Amino acid sequence: MALPTVDPDWEIRVAAFQTLEWLVARHGPTLEWDALQRGFDFKGQHFHFATKARGIFRPKEMRGGGPLSIKTIIPRGGRVARYEDSQKEDGVFVYKLQGDDPDNRDNQLLEWAWKWSVPLIYFCAVEVGVYQPIWPIYIRGIDRERMECTLSADDAVMMVRQLGVPMVADAKGSESRREYVTVQAKRRLHQARFRLEVLRAYETRCAVCRLPRAELLDAAHIVPDREEKGEPVVPNGLALCRLHHGVFDTDLMGIRPDGVIELSKTLLETRDGPTLEHAVKAFHGQNLHLPRNREDQPGQRFLEERYERFRQVG
Ligand SMILES: [Zn+2]
């Protein structure tokens, strides 16, 4: 078969990307396998995004030699290694080749995708059965010795511009842009993991008001993540509803190191309607609802540092 100069499957890829966009808008950045396994439709045909068992997936309807998606494989009963993708340089994701033969059928699909720079979907496992889809993602290099390949993310706008024109090797400029986009994608991935872990620790309830809706909950950092000590670990997190996250982030609400909620003087002196009275001021002096698991409870050093800031601002 003569190799095509353009990806013969780009329409299928775009249909997949569009469906993912819709799914992410609806369910948030991480998708459970149940949502993914419904797949997508294109020109009267039904496609899967991926299969449960395989890491590299190419629907049989596709004509080119590249996969549609790649997915983290988690060993049976295993755990998702934390930050496994960031062990290497910052501007790339690392993906393990399948099996132990770099030339097996699955790995050949990767080779093809690399050669023709076709955009793929990377279903990166955040935990067992939960994936963060990253697309478009390109194979940047294959290391046969180490049995791994490097991936870089790109933005969808650039991809659409590149589709339809013959695919060419990366220019220097697009390489640095991809590094930047990949760093951003990794950051979102870590945030998504942090959010899942924090929400689970707090049993999907706001630590202030107990609101139990995941759609309305955030994982707030106690020491902000823009600061050096603001680690994305559960003891530096709090599950807060949107309202209380806002009040906390603006230092109108503080948390004493012993877990008691304090509101700023200015807020306590403000008189306004029922939202301020019942949804904010009523919590002054109350205890925060903490995770049962001690390891998940807020760390003293994070609480102390943040409380100090609250007092200074107040
Ligand atoms: Zn709340």
GROMACS .gro file of C-alpha atoms and ligand atoms in nm:
model
  315
    1MET     CA    1   0.000   0.000   0.000
    2ALA     CA    2   0.132   0.338  -0.096
    3LEU     CA    3   0.155   0.571   0.202
    4PRO     CA    4  -0.089   0.859   0.179
    5THR     CA    5   0.027   1.217   0.192
    6VAL     CA    6  -0.266   1.311   0.412
    7ASP     CA    7  -0.424   1.110   0.688
    8PRO     CA    8  -0.715   0.924   0.521
    9ASP     CA    9  -0.892   0.906   0.857
   10TRP     CA   10  -0.891   1.268   0.958
   11GLU     CA   11  -1.269   1.302   0.929
   12ILE     CA   12  -1.315   1.017   1.175
   13ARG     CA   13  -1.061   1.177   1.407
   14VAL     CA   14  -1.237   1.513   1.394
   15ALA     CA   15  -1.572   1.344   1.471
   16ALA     CA   16  -1.409   1.176   1.771
   17PHE     CA   17  -1.254   1.504   1.889
   18GLN     CA   18  -1.586   1.685   1.860
   19THR     CA   19  -1.766   1.418   2.061
   20LEU     CA   20  -1.499   1.436   2.330
   21GLU     CA   21  -1.537   1.811   2.345
   22TRP     CA   22  -1.907   1.765   2.411
   23LEU     CA   23  -1.846   1.495   2.673
   24VAL     CA   24  -1.592   1.707   2.857
   25ALA     CA   25  -1.825   2.009   2.852
   26ARG     CA   26  -2.091   1.789   3.006
   27HIS     CA   27  -1.898   1.573   3.253
   28GLY     CA   28  -1.589   1.778   3.328
   29PRO     CA   29  -1.226   1.710   3.239
   30THR     CA   30  -1.219   1.350   3.360
   31LEU     CA   31  -1.441   1.084   3.208
   32GLU     CA   32  -1.541   0.751   3.349
   33TRP     CA   33  -1.512   0.447   3.132
   34ASP     CA   34  -1.893   0.419   3.118
   35ALA     CA   35  -1.914   0.755   2.941
   36LEU     CA   36  -1.633   0.664   2.702
   37GLN     CA   37  -1.749   0.322   2.604
   38ARG     CA   38  -2.060   0.465   2.437
   39GLY     CA   39  -1.833   0.579   2.157
   40PHE     CA   40  -1.940   0.816   1.878
   41ASP     CA   41  -2.118   0.815   1.543
   42PHE     CA   42  -1.986   0.928   1.210
   43LYS     CA   43  -2.158   0.904   0.872
   44GLY     CA   44  -2.405   0.644   0.995
   45GLN     CA   45  -2.139   0.424   1.151
   46HIS     CA   46  -2.073   0.366   1.518
   47PHE     CA   47  -1.720   0.388   1.650
   48HIS     CA   48  -1.551   0.314   1.979
   49PHE     CA   49  -1.299   0.555   2.129
   50ALA     CA   50  -1.094   0.275   2.277
   51THR     CA   51  -1.133  -0.078   2.407
   52LYS     CA   52  -1.103  -0.181   2.766
   53ALA     CA   53  -0.825  -0.433   2.722
   54ARG     CA   54  -0.594  -0.267   2.472
   55GLY     CA   55  -0.376   0.036   2.510
   56ILE     CA   56  -0.353   0.119   2.140
   57PHE     CA   57  -0.675   0.128   1.944
   58ARG     CA   58  -0.750   0.153   1.575
   59PRO     CA   59  -1.111   0.100   1.464
   60LYS     CA   60  -1.129  -0.147   1.177
   61GLU     CA   61  -1.312   0.112   0.964
   62MET     CA   62  -1.003   0.331   0.954
   63ARG     CA   63  -0.800   0.311   0.636
   64GLY     CA   64  -0.466   0.452   0.743
   65GLY     CA   65  -0.208   0.270   0.949
   66GLY     CA   66  -0.232   0.481   1.264
   67PRO     CA   67  -0.440   0.438   1.580
   68LEU     CA   68  -0.730   0.657   1.685
   69SER     CA   69  -0.633   0.654   2.050
   70ILE     CA   70  -0.386   0.533   2.306
   71LYS     CA   71  -0.473   0.468   2.667
   72THR     CA   72  -0.291   0.405   2.994
   73ILE     CA   73  -0.293   0.037   3.077
   74ILE     CA   74  -0.332  -0.037   3.444
   75PRO     CA   75  -0.219  -0.375   3.566
   76ARG     CA   76  -0.495  -0.586   3.714
   77GLY     CA   77  -0.550  -0.479   4.073
   78GLY     CA   78  -0.284  -0.213   4.025
   79ARG     CA   79  -0.284   0.152   4.109
   80VAL     CA   80  -0.227   0.443   3.879
   81ALA     CA   81   0.122   0.566   3.948
   82ARG     CA   82   0.110   0.923   4.061
   83TYR     CA   83   0.261   1.165   3.811
   84GLU     CA   84   0.400   0.875   3.613
   85ASP     CA   85   0.400   1.095   3.308
   86SER     CA   86   0.608   1.370   3.449
   87GLN     CA   87   0.911   1.168   3.542
   88LYS     CA   88   1.086   1.285   3.230
   89GLU     CA   89   1.133   1.625   3.073
   90ASP     CA   90   0.851   1.863   3.128
   91GLY     CA   91   0.739   1.928   2.772
   92VAL     CA   92   0.641   1.569   2.688
   93PHE     CA   93   0.431   1.279   2.805
   94VAL     CA   94   0.591   0.937   2.807
   95TYR     CA   95   0.397   0.635   2.686
   96LYS     CA   96   0.511   0.275   2.714
   97LEU     CA   97   0.519   0.065   2.399
   98GLN     CA   98   0.307  -0.248   2.420
   99GLY     CA   99   0.452  -0.590   2.495
  100ASP     CA  100   0.822  -0.650   2.453
  101ASP     CA  101   0.861  -0.632   2.076
  102PRO     CA  102   0.891  -0.279   1.937
  103ASP     CA  103   0.775  -0.413   1.599
  104ASN     CA  104   0.457  -0.587   1.708
  105ARG     CA  105   0.130  -0.492   1.544
  106ASP     CA  106   0.027  -0.236   1.807
  107ASN     CA  107   0.363  -0.065   1.811
  108GLN     CA  108   0.363  -0.046   1.432
  109LEU     CA  109   0.051   0.166   1.456
  110LEU     CA  110   0.246   0.409   1.672
  111GLU     CA  111   0.534   0.407   1.427
  112TRP     CA  112   0.295   0.502   1.145
  113ALA     CA  113   0.135   0.778   1.351
  114TRP     CA  114   0.478   0.916   1.430
  115LYS     CA  115   0.592   0.906   1.067
  116TRP     CA  116   0.284   1.088   0.941
  117SER     CA  117   0.231   1.317   1.241
  118VAL     CA  118  -0.133   1.221   1.281
  119PRO     CA  119  -0.323   1.365   1.577
  120LEU     CA  120  -0.431   1.106   1.833
  121ILE     CA  121  -0.630   1.096   2.154
  122TYR     CA  122  -0.449   1.007   2.473
  123PHE     CA  123  -0.672   0.865   2.745
  124CYS     CA  124  -0.452   0.922   3.043
  125ALA     CA  125  -0.566   0.731   3.351
  126VAL     CA  126  -0.621   0.950   3.651
  127GLU     CA  127  -0.722   0.647   3.852
  128VAL     CA  128  -0.864   0.305   3.776
  129GLY     CA  129  -1.154   0.349   3.532
  130VAL     CA  130  -1.124   0.730   3.510
  131TYR     CA  131  -0.948   0.899   3.220
  132GLN     CA  132  -0.854   1.246   3.120
  133PRO     CA  133  -0.865   1.266   2.742
  134ILE     CA  134  -0.591   1.479   2.589
  135TRP     CA  135  -0.618   1.566   2.222
  136PRO     CA  136  -0.476   1.629   1.973
  137ILE     CA  137  -0.159   1.457   2.083
  138TYR     CA  138   0.131   1.370   1.854
  139ILE     CA  139   0.404   1.113   1.879
  140ARG     CA  140   0.724   1.303   1.898
  141GLY     CA  141   0.972   1.020   1.910
  142ILE     CA  142   1.002   0.647   1.967
  143ASP     CA  143   1.277   0.498   2.181
  144ARG     CA  144   1.300   0.131   2.087
  145GLU     CA  145   1.562   0.055   2.348
  146ARG     CA  146   1.356   0.185   2.635
  147MET     CA  147   1.033   0.064   2.478
  148GLU     CA  148   0.863   0.398   2.510
  149CYS     CA  149   0.755   0.692   2.305
  150THR     CA  150   0.726   1.060   2.384
  151LEU     CA  151   0.406   1.250   2.314
  152SER     CA  152   0.338   1.617   2.283
  153ALA     CA  153   0.001   1.780   2.304
  154ASP     CA  154  -0.109   2.052   2.069
  155ASP     CA  155  -0.405   2.283   2.047
  156ALA     CA  156  -0.705   2.190   1.840
  157VAL     CA  157  -0.698   2.511   1.636
  158MET     CA  158  -0.354   2.436   1.498
  159MET     CA  159  -0.458   2.084   1.419
  160VAL     CA  160  -0.754   2.192   1.211
  161ARG     CA  161  -0.526   2.423   1.018
  162GLN     CA  162  -0.287   2.138   0.949
  163LEU     CA  163  -0.552   1.891   0.842
  164GLY     CA  164  -0.623   1.890   0.475
  165VAL     CA  165  -0.273   2.001   0.386
  166PRO     CA  166  -0.002   1.744   0.329
  167MET     CA  167   0.154   1.656   0.661
  168VAL     CA  168   0.506   1.770   0.703
  169ALA     CA  169   0.764   1.719   0.970
  170ASP     CA  170   0.747   1.961   1.259
  171ALA     CA  171   0.899   2.301   1.214
  172LYS     CA  172   1.099   2.439   1.506
  173GLY     CA  173   0.831   2.689   1.592
  174SER     CA  174   0.555   2.435   1.629
  175GLU     CA  175   0.784   2.225   1.847
  176SER     CA  176   0.820   2.494   2.111
  177ARG     CA  177   0.449   2.570   2.096
  178ARG     CA  178   0.375   2.202   2.155
  179GLU     CA  179   0.606   2.195   2.452
  180TYR     CA  180   0.414   2.482   2.602
  181VAL     CA  181   0.077   2.321   2.530
  182THR     CA  182   0.201   1.992   2.678
  183VAL     CA  183   0.309   2.160   3.000
  184GLN     CA  184  -0.038   2.313   3.025
  185ALA     CA  185  -0.200   1.975   2.957
  186LYS     CA  186   0.008   1.816   3.233
  187ARG     CA  187  -0.092   2.089   3.469
  188ARG     CA  188  -0.460   2.028   3.398
  189LEU     CA  189  -0.404   1.658   3.446
  190HIS     CA  190  -0.250   1.709   3.788
  191GLN     CA  191  -0.531   1.944   3.884
  192ALA     CA  192  -0.788   1.685   3.778
  193ARG     CA  193  -0.615   1.419   3.989
  194PHE     CA  194  -0.596   1.654   4.285
  195ARG     CA  195  -0.965   1.735   4.255
  196LEU     CA  196  -1.070   1.370   4.242
  197GLU     CA  197  -0.859   1.282   4.545
  198VAL     CA  198  -0.978   1.578   4.751
  199LEU     CA  199  -1.345   1.529   4.665
  200ARG     CA  200  -1.321   1.163   4.757
  201ALA     CA  201  -1.152   1.242   5.090
  202TYR     CA  202  -1.436   1.481   5.174
  203GLU     CA  203  -1.703   1.236   5.054
  204THR     CA  204  -1.805   1.484   4.785
  205ARG     CA  205  -1.927   1.747   5.027
  206CYS     CA  206  -1.830   2.106   5.097
  207ALA     CA  207  -1.616   2.119   5.412
  208VAL     CA  208  -1.807   2.431   5.524
  209CYS     CA  209  -2.172   2.376   5.432
  210ARG     CA  210  -2.187   2.004   5.340
  211LEU     CA  211  -2.332   2.075   4.994
  212PRO     CA  212  -2.319   1.734   4.825
  213ARG     CA  213  -2.306   1.813   4.450
  214ALA     CA  214  -1.982   1.731   4.268
  215GLU     CA  215  -2.066   1.975   3.987
  216LEU     CA  216  -2.062   2.259   4.239
  217LEU     CA  217  -1.753   2.153   4.430
  218ASP     CA  218  -1.392   2.252   4.383
  219ALA     CA  219  -1.072   2.126   4.536
  220ALA     CA  220  -0.934   2.443   4.692
  221HIS     CA  221  -0.568   2.473   4.783
  222ILE     CA  222  -0.502   2.578   5.142
  223VAL     CA  223  -0.164   2.723   5.045
  224PRO     CA  224  -0.224   2.842   4.686
  225ASP     CA  225  -0.060   2.639   4.411
  226ARG     CA  226   0.112   2.945   4.268
  227GLU     CA  227   0.323   2.949   4.583
  228GLU     CA  228   0.623   2.723   4.625
  229LYS     CA  229   0.476   2.533   4.918
  230GLY     CA  230   0.134   2.496   4.754
  231GLU     CA  231   0.161   2.125   4.682
  232PRO     CA  232  -0.126   1.943   4.511
  233VAL     CA  233  -0.166   1.689   4.791
  234VAL     CA  234  -0.484   1.609   4.982
  235PRO     CA  235  -0.359   1.760   5.315
  236ASN     CA  236  -0.320   2.089   5.127
  237GLY     CA  237  -0.672   2.061   4.985
  238LEU     CA  238  -1.025   2.137   5.094
  239ALA     CA  239  -1.344   2.040   4.917
  240LEU     CA  240  -1.540   2.362   4.897
  241CYS     CA  241  -1.852   2.462   4.708
  242ARG     CA  242  -1.816   2.746   4.460
  243LEU     CA  243  -1.946   3.004   4.703
  244HIS     CA  244  -1.724   2.904   4.993
  245HIS     CA  245  -1.426   2.857   4.765
  246GLY     CA  246  -1.469   3.217   4.655
  247VAL     CA  247  -1.503   3.344   5.011
  248PHE     CA  248  -1.196   3.144   5.118
  249ASP     CA  249  -0.980   3.246   4.822
  250THR     CA  250  -1.046   3.614   4.878
  251ASP     CA  251  -0.954   3.579   5.249
  252LEU     CA  252  -1.298   3.687   5.361
  253MET     CA  253  -1.307   3.351   5.536
  254GLY     CA  254  -1.020   3.200   5.728
  255ILE     CA  255  -0.969   2.863   5.890
  256ARG     CA  256  -0.803   2.849   6.225
  257PRO     CA  257  -0.537   2.579   6.261
  258ASP     CA  258  -0.776   2.396   6.497
  259GLY     CA  259  -1.034   2.378   6.217
  260VAL     CA  260  -1.271   2.655   6.325
  261ILE     CA  261  -1.414   2.881   6.055
  262GLU     CA  262  -1.363   3.254   6.100
  263LEU     CA  263  -1.503   3.531   5.886
  264SER     CA  264  -1.330   3.859   5.830
  265LYS     CA  265  -1.439   4.154   6.039
  266THR     CA  266  -1.554   4.346   5.734
  267LEU     CA  267  -1.778   4.061   5.628
  268LEU     CA  268  -1.927   4.019   5.975
  269GLU     CA  269  -2.006   4.389   5.989
  270THR     CA  270  -2.179   4.384   5.651
  271ARG     CA  271  -2.555   4.352   5.662
  272ASP     CA  272  -2.727   4.215   5.359
  273GLY     CA  273  -2.989   3.970   5.243
  274PRO     CA  274  -3.039   3.604   5.332
  275THR     CA  275  -2.748   3.466   5.126
  276LEU     CA  276  -2.488   3.651   5.326
  277GLU     CA  277  -2.664   3.583   5.656
  278HIS     CA  278  -2.744   3.216   5.612
  279ALA     CA  279  -2.496   3.090   5.355
  280VAL     CA  280  -2.190   3.275   5.480
  281LYS     CA  281  -2.214   3.444   5.820
  282ALA     CA  282  -2.392   3.149   5.982
  283PHE     CA  283  -2.070   2.947   5.959
  284HIS     CA  284  -1.860   3.186   6.166
  285GLY     CA  285  -1.727   2.994   6.467
  286GLN     CA  286  -1.837   2.655   6.330
  287ASN     CA  287  -1.610   2.359   6.285
  288LEU     CA  288  -1.496   2.254   5.942
  289HIS     CA  289  -1.617   1.907   5.836
  290LEU     CA  290  -1.300   1.708   5.797
  291PRO     CA  291  -1.224   1.373   5.633
  292ARG     CA  292  -1.245   1.072   5.862
  293ASN     CA  293  -0.912   0.946   5.741
  294ARG     CA  294  -0.643   1.125   5.939
  295GLU     CA  295  -0.396   1.122   5.653
  296ASP     CA  296  -0.642   1.319   5.441
  297GLN     CA  297  -0.705   1.590   5.700
  298PRO     CA  298  -0.552   1.934   5.643
  299GLY     CA  299  -0.186   1.956   5.738
  300GLN     CA  300  -0.106   2.185   6.031
  301ARG     CA  301   0.171   2.367   5.847
  302PHE     CA  302  -0.061   2.445   5.555
  303LEU     CA  303  -0.336   2.568   5.788
  304GLU     CA  304  -0.098   2.780   5.993
  305GLU     CA  305   0.057   2.944   5.692
  306ARG     CA  306  -0.279   3.025   5.538
  307TYR     CA  307  -0.434   3.146   5.860
  308GLU     CA  308  -0.144   3.383   5.912
  309ARG     CA  309  -0.217   3.533   5.572
  310PHE     CA  310  -0.587   3.567   5.655
  311ARG     CA  311  -0.500   3.755   5.972
  312GLN     CA  312  -0.267   3.990   5.791
  313VAL     CA  313  -0.523   4.068   5.524
  314GLY     CA  314  -0.794   4.117   5.785
  315ZN      ZN  315  -2.018   2.537   5.087
   0.00000   0.00000   0.00000
